[in-house]
PDB file of C-alpha atoms in Angstrom:
ATOM      1  CA  ALA Q  74       0.000   0.000   0.000  1.00  0.00           C
ATOM      2  CA  ILE Q  75       2.800   2.410   0.887  1.00  0.00           C
ATOM      3  CA  VAL Q  76       4.687   1.632  -2.324  1.00  0.00           C
ATOM      4  CA  SER Q  77       1.586   2.316  -4.413  1.00  0.00           C
ATOM      5  CA  PHE Q  78       0.985   5.541  -2.489  1.00  0.00           C
ATOM      6  CA  LYS Q  79       4.575   6.650  -3.170  1.00  0.00           C
ATOM      7  CA  TYR Q  80       4.081   5.873  -6.851  1.00  0.00           C
ATOM      8  CA  MET Q  81       0.814   7.822  -6.968  1.00  0.00           C
ATOM      9  CA  SER Q  82       2.295  10.791  -5.095  1.00  0.00           C
ATOM     10  CA  ARG Q  83       5.136  11.312  -7.595  1.00  0.00           C
ATOM     11  CA  PRO Q  84       3.172  13.742  -9.796  1.00  0.00           C
ATOM     12  CA  LEU Q  85       2.218  15.733  -6.699  1.00  0.00           C
ATOM     13  CA  ASN Q  86       5.863  15.766  -5.582  1.00  0.00           C
ATOM     14  CA  ASN Q  87       6.923  17.045  -9.002  1.00  0.00           C
ATOM     15  CA  VAL Q  88       4.308  19.810  -9.017  1.00  0.00           C
ATOM     16  CA  LEU Q  89       5.274  20.875  -5.497  1.00  0.00           C
ATOM     17  CA  LYS Q  90       9.005  20.823  -6.320  1.00  0.00           C
ATOM     18  CA  GLN Q  91       8.462  22.872  -9.468  1.00  0.00           C
ATOM     19  CA  ALA Q  92       6.277  25.414  -7.659  1.00  0.00           C
ATOM     20  CA  ILE Q  93       8.889  25.928  -4.954  1.00  0.00           C
ATOM     21  CA  LYS Q  94      11.823  26.025  -7.389  1.00  0.00           C
ATOM     22  CA  THR Q  95      10.157  28.872  -9.292  1.00  0.00           C
ATOM     23  CA  ARG Q  96      10.225  30.923  -6.078  1.00  0.00           C
ATOM     24  CA  GLY Q  97      14.027  30.809  -6.078  1.00  0.00           C
ATOM     25  CA  LYS Q  98      16.833  29.363  -3.956  1.00  0.00           C
ATOM     26  CA  ASN Q  99      16.147  31.721  -1.035  1.00  0.00           C
ATOM     27  CA  SER Q 100      12.513  30.733  -0.642  1.00  0.00           C
ATOM     28  CA  LYS Q 101      11.363  30.037   2.914  1.00  0.00           C
ATOM     29  CA  PHE Q 102       9.491  26.987   1.648  1.00  0.00           C
ATOM     30  CA  ARG Q 103      12.631  25.624   0.019  1.00  0.00           C
ATOM     31  CA  SER Q 104      14.629  25.956   3.230  1.00  0.00           C
ATOM     32  CA  LEU Q 105      11.739  24.415   5.172  1.00  0.00           C
ATOM     33  CA  PHE Q 106      11.734  21.379   2.880  1.00  0.00           C
ATOM     34  CA  ILE Q 107      15.540  21.141   3.045  1.00  0.00           C
ATOM     35  CA  ASP Q 108      15.344  21.066   6.853  1.00  0.00           C
ATOM     36  CA  CYS Q 109      12.544  18.501   6.683  1.00  0.00           C
ATOM     37  CA  GLY Q 110      14.645  16.377   4.329  1.00  0.00           C
ATOM     38  CA  GLN Q 111      17.675  16.520   6.633  1.00  0.00           C
ATOM     39  CA  VAL Q 112      15.558  15.476   9.629  1.00  0.00           C
ATOM     40  CA  ALA Q 113      13.997  12.621   7.647  1.00  0.00           C
ATOM     41  CA  HIS Q 114      17.451  11.530   6.458  1.00  0.00           C
ATOM     42  CA  ARG Q 115      18.899  11.495   9.997  1.00  0.00           C
ATOM     43  CA  TRP Q 116      15.895   9.588  11.310  1.00  0.00           C
ATOM     44  CA  GLU Q 117      16.110   7.058   8.473  1.00  0.00           C
ATOM     45  CA  VAL Q 118      19.850   6.501   9.026  1.00  0.00           C
ATOM     46  CA  LYS Q 119      19.345   6.017  12.778  1.00  0.00           C
ATOM     47  CA  VAL Q 120      16.537   3.514  12.203  1.00  0.00           C
ATOM     48  CA  ASN Q 121      18.601   1.639   9.612  1.00  0.00           C
ATOM     49  CA  ARG Q 122      21.612   1.532  11.945  1.00  0.00           C
ATOM     50  CA  TYR Q 123      19.442   0.142  14.703  1.00  0.00           C
ATOM     51  CA  ILE Q 124      17.788  -2.446  12.444  1.00  0.00           C
ATOM     52  CA  ASP Q 125      21.064  -3.509  10.821  1.00  0.00           C
ATOM     53  CA  ASN Q 126      22.761  -3.756  14.230  1.00  0.00           C
ATOM     54  CA  ASP Q 127      25.458  -1.375  13.035  1.00  0.00           C
ATOM     55  CA  PRO Q 128      28.453  -1.708  15.414  1.00  0.00           C
ATOM     56  CA  SER Q 129      28.880   2.064  15.535  1.00  0.00           C
ATOM     57  CA  TYR Q 130      25.298   2.369  16.769  1.00  0.00           C
ATOM     58  CA  GLU Q 131      25.869  -0.337  19.401  1.00  0.00           C
ATOM     59  CA  ASN Q 132      29.089   1.379  20.542  1.00  0.00           C
ATOM     60  CA  LYS Q 133      27.258   4.666  20.773  1.00  0.00           C
ATOM     61  CA  ILE Q 134      24.716   3.105  23.105  1.00  0.00           C
ATOM     62  CA  LYS Q 135      27.378   1.339  25.220  1.00  0.00           C
ATOM     63  CA  HIS Q 136      29.621   4.409  25.500  1.00  0.00           C
ATOM     64  CA  ALA Q 137      27.023   7.151  25.733  1.00  0.00           C
ATOM     65  CA  ASP Q 138      28.947   8.774  28.582  1.00  0.00           C
ATOM     66  CA  ASP Q 139      32.134   9.007  26.479  1.00  0.00           C
ATOM     67  CA  THR Q 140      31.436  12.318  24.718  1.00  0.00           C
ATOM     68  CA  GLU Q 141      34.218  12.104  22.147  1.00  0.00           C
ATOM     69  CA  HIS Q 142      33.329   8.523  21.186  1.00  0.00           C
ATOM     70  CA  HIS Q 143      29.634   9.420  21.183  1.00  0.00           C
ATOM     71  CA  GLU Q 144      30.106  12.344  18.787  1.00  0.00           C
ATOM     72  CA  ILE Q 145      32.106  10.259  16.304  1.00  0.00           C
ATOM     73  CA  ASN Q 146      29.570   7.431  16.192  1.00  0.00           C
ATOM     74  CA  ASP Q 147      26.578   9.747  16.172  1.00  0.00           C
ATOM     75  CA  TYR Q 148      27.725  11.640  13.074  1.00  0.00           C
ATOM     76  CA  ILE Q 149      25.429  11.358  10.070  1.00  0.00           C
ATOM     77  CA  LYS Q 150      26.650  12.987   6.889  1.00  0.00           C
ATOM     78  CA  PRO Q 151      24.063  15.568   5.817  1.00  0.00           C
ATOM     79  CA  LEU Q 152      22.505  15.365   2.385  1.00  0.00           C
ATOM     80  CA  GLY Q 153      23.323  17.928  -0.267  1.00  0.00           C
ATOM     81  CA  GLU Q 154      20.832  20.772  -0.662  1.00  0.00           C
ATOM     82  CA  ASP Q 155      19.083  19.312  -3.703  1.00  0.00           C
ATOM     83  CA  SER Q 156      18.881  15.814  -2.221  1.00  0.00           C
ATOM     84  CA  ALA Q 157      17.603  17.189   1.086  1.00  0.00           C
ATOM     85  CA  PHE Q 158      15.021  19.291  -0.758  1.00  0.00           C
ATOM     86  CA  ASN Q 159      13.783  16.262  -2.729  1.00  0.00           C
ATOM     87  CA  LYS Q 160      13.681  14.109   0.416  1.00  0.00           C
ATOM     88  CA  GLY Q 161      11.838  16.879   2.271  1.00  0.00           C
ATOM     89  CA  VAL Q 162       9.163  17.202  -0.396  1.00  0.00           C
ATOM     90  CA  GLU Q 163       8.710  13.423  -0.544  1.00  0.00           C
ATOM     91  CA  THR Q 164       8.482  13.166   3.244  1.00  0.00           C
ATOM     92  CA  PHE Q 165       6.028  16.059   3.410  1.00  0.00           C
ATOM     93  CA  THR Q 166       3.678  14.592   0.814  1.00  0.00           C
ATOM     94  CA  GLU Q 167       3.877  11.135   2.374  1.00  0.00           C
ATOM     95  CA  VAL Q 168       3.147  12.368   5.874  1.00  0.00           C
ATOM     96  CA  VAL Q 169       0.561  15.025   5.097  1.00  0.00           C
ATOM     97  CA  PHE Q 170      -1.369  13.269   2.377  1.00  0.00           C
ATOM     98  CA  PHE Q 171      -0.996   9.656   3.534  1.00  0.00           C
ATOM     99  CA  TYR Q 172      -1.930  10.402   7.132  1.00  0.00           C
ATOM    100  CA  GLY Q 173      -4.480  12.961   5.985  1.00  0.00           C
ATOM    101  CA  LEU Q 174      -6.115  10.237   3.924  1.00  0.00           C
ATOM    102  CA  LEU Q 175      -6.084   7.905   6.940  1.00  0.00           C
ATOM    103  CA  ILE Q 176      -7.709  10.596   9.099  1.00  0.00           C
ATOM    104  CA  ILE Q 177     -10.397  11.248   6.481  1.00  0.00           C
ATOM    105  CA  ILE Q 178     -11.164   7.529   6.181  1.00  0.00           C
ATOM    106  CA  SER Q 179     -11.265   7.193   9.976  1.00  0.00           C
ATOM    107  CA  ALA Q 180     -13.598  10.176  10.315  1.00  0.00           C
ATOM    108  CA  TYR Q 181     -15.871   8.732   7.625  1.00  0.00           C
ATOM    109  CA  GLU Q 182     -16.003   5.349   9.371  1.00  0.00           C
ATOM    110  CA  ILE Q 183     -16.734   6.978  12.741  1.00  0.00           C
ATOM    111  CA  LYS Q 184     -19.521   9.063  11.213  1.00  0.00           C
ATOM    112  CA  LYS Q 185     -20.933   5.969   9.494  1.00  0.00           C
ATOM    113  CA  GLY Q 186     -20.847   4.070  12.801  1.00  0.00           C
ATOM    114  CA  MET Q 187     -22.563   6.929  14.625  1.00  0.00           C
ATOM    115  CA  GLU Q 188     -25.274   7.056  11.948  1.00  0.00           C
ATOM    116  CA  ALA Q 189     -25.836   3.296  12.254  1.00  0.00           C
ATOM    117  CA  THR Q 190     -26.065   3.637  16.043  1.00  0.00           C
ATOM    118  CA  ARG Q 191     -28.548   6.506  15.696  1.00  0.00           C
ATOM    119  CA  LYS Q 192     -30.733   4.470  13.316  1.00  0.00           C
ATOM    120  CA  GLN Q 193     -30.568   1.476  15.643  1.00  0.00           C
ATOM    121  CA  LYS Q 194     -31.615   3.669  18.587  1.00  0.00           C
ATOM    122  CA  GLU Q 195     -34.527   5.099  16.570  1.00  0.00           C
ATOM    123  CA  MET Q 196     -35.622   1.565  15.684  1.00  0.00           C
ATOM    124  CA  MET Q 197     -35.425   0.485  19.340  1.00  0.00           C
ATOM    125  CA  ASP Q 198     -37.391   3.569  20.429  1.00  0.00           C
ATOM    126  CA  LYS Q 199     -40.060   2.824  17.824  1.00  0.00           C
ATOM    127  CA  ILE Q 200     -40.326  -0.796  18.966  1.00  0.00           C
ATOM    128  CA  HIS Q 201     -40.462   0.366  22.584  1.00  0.00           C
ATOM    129  CA  ASN Q 202     -43.236   2.869  21.780  1.00  0.00           C
ATOM    130  CA  ASP Q 203     -45.178   0.254  19.773  1.00  0.00           C
ATOM    131  CA  VAL Q 204     -44.992  -2.197  22.683  1.00  0.00           C
ATOM    132  CA  HIS Q 205     -46.210   0.428  25.164  1.00  0.00           C
ATOM    133  CA  ALA Q 206     -49.001   1.525  22.797  1.00  0.00           C
ATOM    134  CA  HIS Q 207     -50.080  -2.105  22.399  1.00  0.00           C
ATOM    135  CA  ASP Q 208     -50.129  -2.611  26.211  1.00  0.00           C
ATOM    136  CA  GLN Q 209     -52.561   0.253  26.728  1.00  0.00           C
TER     137      GLN Q 209
END
C-alpha cells in the first residue's frame, strides 16, 4: 500500500518541487523542505543503523557517557541541498497526504458508525413505543 501511495504521489511531488523552485533558492518553503529532508534523512539513518545492528550504533549506546566517542559514532553525513530538498518534499507529501487520507477515512467510518447507532436507537425507540401503545 505504501509503495503504491509513493508511486501515486510522484506527480504531486513534481508539481510541489516545481512550484517551490520557481520561487528561487532563497525561498522560505525551500529551506523548510531542506530542513525537513535533513531530519527525515537522519531519522532514516538512525533507524537503519538500529535495524542492521550497526556496530557504531551499538558502541554509541554502550559508550554514551564518552562524549568524544559518542560524537564520532553519532555523526550522520548531511545530504546535499538538492537531495535534502527532494527528500523533504517526498516526506512532506507522504506524511501530510498519507496520514491525511487515513484521518479522512477514519472520520468517515466513525460518522458511518454513529449514523448506524442513531438508526438502531430510533428503531429500538419505535419498537419500545409500539410495545407500550399495544399494552394500553
